[in-house]
């Protein structure tokens, strides 16, 4: 094997096996995310654990933050859904929805809550978490992004995509 071929060789991925799931860093030389899936209130949710250039200690901290979030998932879900309603509903308590080709009549907050679901989340070692909610095409192809911190403070909310 030539030296040049050694430099072209893709490094082996790094895997974290945890009781919640398996998280894989595909390319340790350039990637900063361990990707995997977990159960969140009975549903599969994609998760990315952020790390500093494959740095194991920062990935371990992100994983510990994920454990805290999952342990309190029912409380988090309630808080995040309330945040979504506050963001999307008008003063009349209805949510104005719009699609790619037509506008639709407003729906109740209860209908809105039945249609949204957590799609994925990013967990950072600094204690920040990004929750991405699938909005069931109620706002064309946009999702709802909610940034929070591990202590439960909502940092920002907005449509993404």
mmCIF file of C-alpha atoms in Angstrom:
data_model
loop_
_atom_site.group_PDB
_atom_site.id
_atom_site.type_symbol
_atom_site.label_atom_id
_atom_site.label_comp_id
_atom_site.label_asym_id
_atom_site.label_seq_id
_atom_site.Cartn_x
_atom_site.Cartn_y
_atom_site.Cartn_z
ATOM 1 C CA UNK A 1 0.000 0.000 0.000
ATOM 2 C CA UNK A 2 1.418 3.400 -0.943
ATOM 3 C CA UNK A 3 1.611 6.348 1.433
ATOM 4 C CA UNK A 4 -0.729 8.306 -0.838
ATOM 5 C CA UNK A 5 -3.391 5.600 -0.539
ATOM 6 C CA UNK A 6 -3.119 5.799 3.275
ATOM 7 C CA UNK A 7 -4.015 9.489 3.132
ATOM 8 C CA UNK A 8 -6.985 8.752 0.869
ATOM 9 C CA UNK A 9 -8.279 6.017 3.157
ATOM 10 C CA UNK A 10 -11.436 7.022 4.950
ATOM 11 C CA UNK A 11 -10.964 6.645 8.718
ATOM 12 C CA UNK A 12 -13.062 4.075 10.507
ATOM 13 C CA UNK A 13 -16.297 5.311 12.020
ATOM 14 C CA UNK A 14 -16.620 5.586 15.799
ATOM 15 C CA UNK A 15 -19.607 4.045 17.554
ATOM 16 C CA UNK A 16 -21.162 4.801 20.920
ATOM 17 C CA UNK A 17 -23.348 1.961 22.176
ATOM 18 C CA UNK A 18 -25.741 3.092 24.861
ATOM 19 C CA UNK A 19 -28.901 1.713 26.443
ATOM 20 C CA UNK A 20 -30.864 4.361 24.495
ATOM 21 C CA UNK A 21 -29.369 3.406 21.143
ATOM 22 C CA UNK A 22 -26.317 3.334 18.917
ATOM 23 C CA UNK A 23 -24.730 6.579 17.747
ATOM 24 C CA UNK A 24 -22.208 6.643 14.911
ATOM 25 C CA UNK A 25 -19.646 9.247 13.896
ATOM 26 C CA UNK A 26 -19.178 8.321 10.225
ATOM 27 C CA UNK A 27 -15.991 10.257 9.479
ATOM 28 C CA UNK A 28 -14.009 11.240 12.587
ATOM 29 C CA UNK A 29 -11.705 13.542 10.593
ATOM 30 C CA UNK A 30 -14.449 15.875 9.372
ATOM 31 C CA UNK A 31 -17.791 15.071 11.032
ATOM 32 C CA UNK A 32 -18.938 16.552 14.331
ATOM 33 C CA UNK A 33 -22.135 14.564 14.842
ATOM 34 C CA UNK A 34 -22.788 11.118 16.237
ATOM 35 C CA UNK A 35 -26.086 10.117 14.605
ATOM 36 C CA UNK A 36 -28.578 7.598 15.904
ATOM 37 C CA UNK A 37 -32.168 7.006 16.934
ATOM 38 C CA UNK A 38 -33.922 6.785 20.280
ATOM 39 C CA UNK A 39 -37.402 6.066 21.555
ATOM 40 C CA UNK A 40 -39.162 9.292 22.522
ATOM 41 C CA UNK A 41 -42.538 8.638 24.121
ATOM 42 C CA UNK A 42 -42.959 5.467 22.096
ATOM 43 C CA UNK A 43 -41.803 6.896 18.737
ATOM 44 C CA UNK A 44 -38.486 6.614 16.927
ATOM 45 C CA UNK A 45 -36.718 9.973 16.810
ATOM 46 C CA UNK A 46 -33.445 10.786 15.071
ATOM 47 C CA UNK A 47 -30.748 12.229 17.325
ATOM 48 C CA UNK A 48 -27.434 13.909 16.642
ATOM 49 C CA UNK A 49 -24.908 14.303 19.443
ATOM 50 C CA UNK A 50 -22.585 17.185 18.691
ATOM 51 C CA UNK A 51 -18.903 16.802 19.444
ATOM 52 C CA UNK A 52 -15.779 18.841 18.777
ATOM 53 C CA UNK A 53 -13.999 17.102 15.894
ATOM 54 C CA UNK A 54 -14.773 13.583 17.101
ATOM 55 C CA UNK A 55 -13.782 14.553 20.623
ATOM 56 C CA UNK A 56 -15.013 11.797 22.930
ATOM 57 C CA UNK A 57 -15.376 13.921 26.109
ATOM 58 C CA UNK A 58 -17.715 16.400 24.391
ATOM 59 C CA UNK A 59 -19.731 13.520 22.883
ATOM 60 C CA UNK A 60 -19.972 11.946 26.348
ATOM 61 C CA UNK A 61 -21.299 15.226 27.769
ATOM 62 C CA UNK A 62 -23.846 15.511 24.938
ATOM 63 C CA UNK A 63 -24.910 11.912 25.617
ATOM 64 C CA UNK A 64 -25.347 12.685 29.311
ATOM 65 C CA UNK A 65 -27.503 15.705 28.356
ATOM 66 C CA UNK A 66 -29.585 13.415 26.136
ATOM 67 C CA UNK A 67 -30.086 11.010 29.055
ATOM 68 C CA UNK A 68 -31.414 13.894 31.189
ATOM 69 C CA UNK A 69 -33.822 14.975 28.452
ATOM 70 C CA UNK A 70 -35.107 11.433 27.854
ATOM 71 C CA UNK A 71 -35.578 10.849 31.588
ATOM 72 C CA UNK A 72 -37.864 13.889 31.618
ATOM 73 C CA UNK A 73 -39.368 13.376 28.148
ATOM 74 C CA UNK A 74 -43.004 13.728 29.253
ATOM 75 C CA UNK A 75 -42.275 17.093 30.900
ATOM 76 C CA UNK A 76 -40.219 18.223 27.911
ATOM 77 C CA UNK A 77 -42.970 17.161 25.507
ATOM 78 C CA UNK A 78 -45.587 19.133 27.421
ATOM 79 C CA UNK A 79 -43.387 22.248 27.545
ATOM 80 C CA UNK A 80 -42.385 22.038 23.866
ATOM 81 C CA UNK A 81 -45.945 21.484 22.664
ATOM 82 C CA UNK A 82 -47.127 24.461 24.709
ATOM 83 C CA UNK A 83 -44.341 26.503 23.149
ATOM 84 C CA UNK A 84 -45.442 25.371 19.668
ATOM 85 C CA UNK A 85 -49.037 26.422 20.372
ATOM 86 C CA UNK A 86 -47.945 29.820 21.682
ATOM 87 C CA UNK A 87 -45.877 30.309 18.534
ATOM 88 C CA UNK A 88 -48.472 29.111 15.996
ATOM 89 C CA UNK A 89 -51.862 30.102 17.420
ATOM 90 C CA UNK A 90 -53.433 33.499 17.002
ATOM 91 C CA UNK A 91 -55.174 35.462 19.710
ATOM 92 C CA UNK A 92 -58.412 33.682 18.788
ATOM 93 C CA UNK A 93 -56.868 30.316 19.719
ATOM 94 C CA UNK A 94 -56.824 29.014 16.143
ATOM 95 C CA UNK A 95 -53.850 28.102 13.983
ATOM 96 C CA UNK A 96 -53.773 29.530 10.468
ATOM 97 C CA UNK A 97 -52.282 26.911 8.173
ATOM 98 C CA UNK A 98 -51.060 27.209 4.617
ATOM 99 C CA UNK A 99 -49.963 24.658 2.099
ATOM 100 C CA UNK A 100 -47.900 24.628 -1.051
ATOM 101 C CA UNK A 101 -50.836 25.139 -3.395
ATOM 102 C CA UNK A 102 -53.712 26.524 -1.329
ATOM 103 C CA UNK A 103 -54.701 28.054 1.982
ATOM 104 C CA UNK A 104 -56.810 26.028 4.375
ATOM 105 C CA UNK A 105 -59.317 26.966 7.069
ATOM 106 C CA UNK A 106 -57.858 27.586 10.539
ATOM 107 C CA UNK A 107 -57.681 24.641 12.931
ATOM 108 C CA UNK A 108 -57.971 24.414 16.695
ATOM 109 C CA UNK A 109 -54.901 24.131 18.876
ATOM 110 C CA UNK A 110 -56.030 20.608 19.776
ATOM 111 C CA UNK A 111 -56.012 19.620 16.084
ATOM 112 C CA UNK A 112 -52.642 21.301 15.678
ATOM 113 C CA UNK A 113 -51.164 19.358 18.614
ATOM 114 C CA UNK A 114 -52.493 16.063 17.220
ATOM 115 C CA UNK A 115 -50.703 16.692 13.930
ATOM 116 C CA UNK A 116 -47.235 17.697 15.118
ATOM 117 C CA UNK A 117 -44.498 15.279 16.124
ATOM 118 C CA UNK A 118 -40.880 15.455 17.162
ATOM 119 C CA UNK A 119 -38.770 14.462 14.169
ATOM 120 C CA UNK A 120 -35.226 14.893 15.381
ATOM 121 C CA UNK A 121 -33.086 16.621 17.934
ATOM 122 C CA UNK A 122 -29.540 17.860 18.244
ATOM 123 C CA UNK A 123 -27.889 17.699 21.641
ATOM 124 C CA UNK A 124 -24.821 19.819 22.373
ATOM 125 C CA UNK A 125 -22.240 19.423 25.124
ATOM 126 C CA UNK A 126 -22.796 23.054 26.212
ATOM 127 C CA UNK A 127 -26.316 22.132 27.368
ATOM 128 C CA UNK A 128 -28.233 23.439 24.352
ATOM 129 C CA UNK A 129 -30.804 21.269 22.606
ATOM 130 C CA UNK A 130 -32.484 21.789 19.249
ATOM 131 C CA UNK A 131 -35.875 20.108 18.836
ATOM 132 C CA UNK A 132 -37.278 19.873 15.312
ATOM 133 C CA UNK A 133 -40.999 19.253 15.002
ATOM 134 C CA UNK A 134 -42.642 17.864 11.876
ATOM 135 C CA UNK A 135 -45.677 20.046 11.174
ATOM 136 C CA UNK A 136 -47.496 17.561 8.912
ATOM 137 C CA UNK A 137 -47.230 19.975 5.954
ATOM 138 C CA UNK A 138 -49.450 22.540 7.703
ATOM 139 C CA UNK A 139 -46.891 25.208 6.774
ATOM 140 C CA UNK A 140 -45.884 23.864 3.356
ATOM 141 C CA UNK A 141 -42.614 21.978 3.891
ATOM 142 C CA UNK A 142 -41.482 23.884 6.988
ATOM 143 C CA UNK A 143 -40.743 22.405 10.390
ATOM 144 C CA UNK A 144 -40.798 24.091 13.765
ATOM 145 C CA UNK A 145 -37.421 24.502 15.425
ATOM 146 C CA UNK A 146 -37.177 25.053 19.164
ATOM 147 C CA UNK A 147 -33.850 25.808 20.840
ATOM 148 C CA UNK A 148 -33.718 25.224 24.590
ATOM 149 C CA UNK A 149 -31.138 24.553 27.245
ATOM 150 C CA UNK A 150 -30.809 21.619 29.588
ATOM 151 C CA UNK A 151 -32.372 23.606 32.442
ATOM 152 C CA UNK A 152 -35.605 23.896 30.432
ATOM 153 C CA UNK A 153 -35.326 27.490 29.260
ATOM 154 C CA UNK A 154 -36.692 28.087 25.739
ATOM 155 C CA UNK A 155 -34.107 30.123 23.827
ATOM 156 C CA UNK A 156 -35.846 30.565 20.459
ATOM 157 C CA UNK A 157 -38.690 29.246 18.327
ATOM 158 C CA UNK A 158 -39.275 29.540 14.590
ATOM 159 C CA UNK A 159 -40.282 27.944 11.324
ATOM 160 C CA UNK A 160 -37.409 26.180 9.588
ATOM 161 C CA UNK A 161 -36.999 24.980 6.036
#
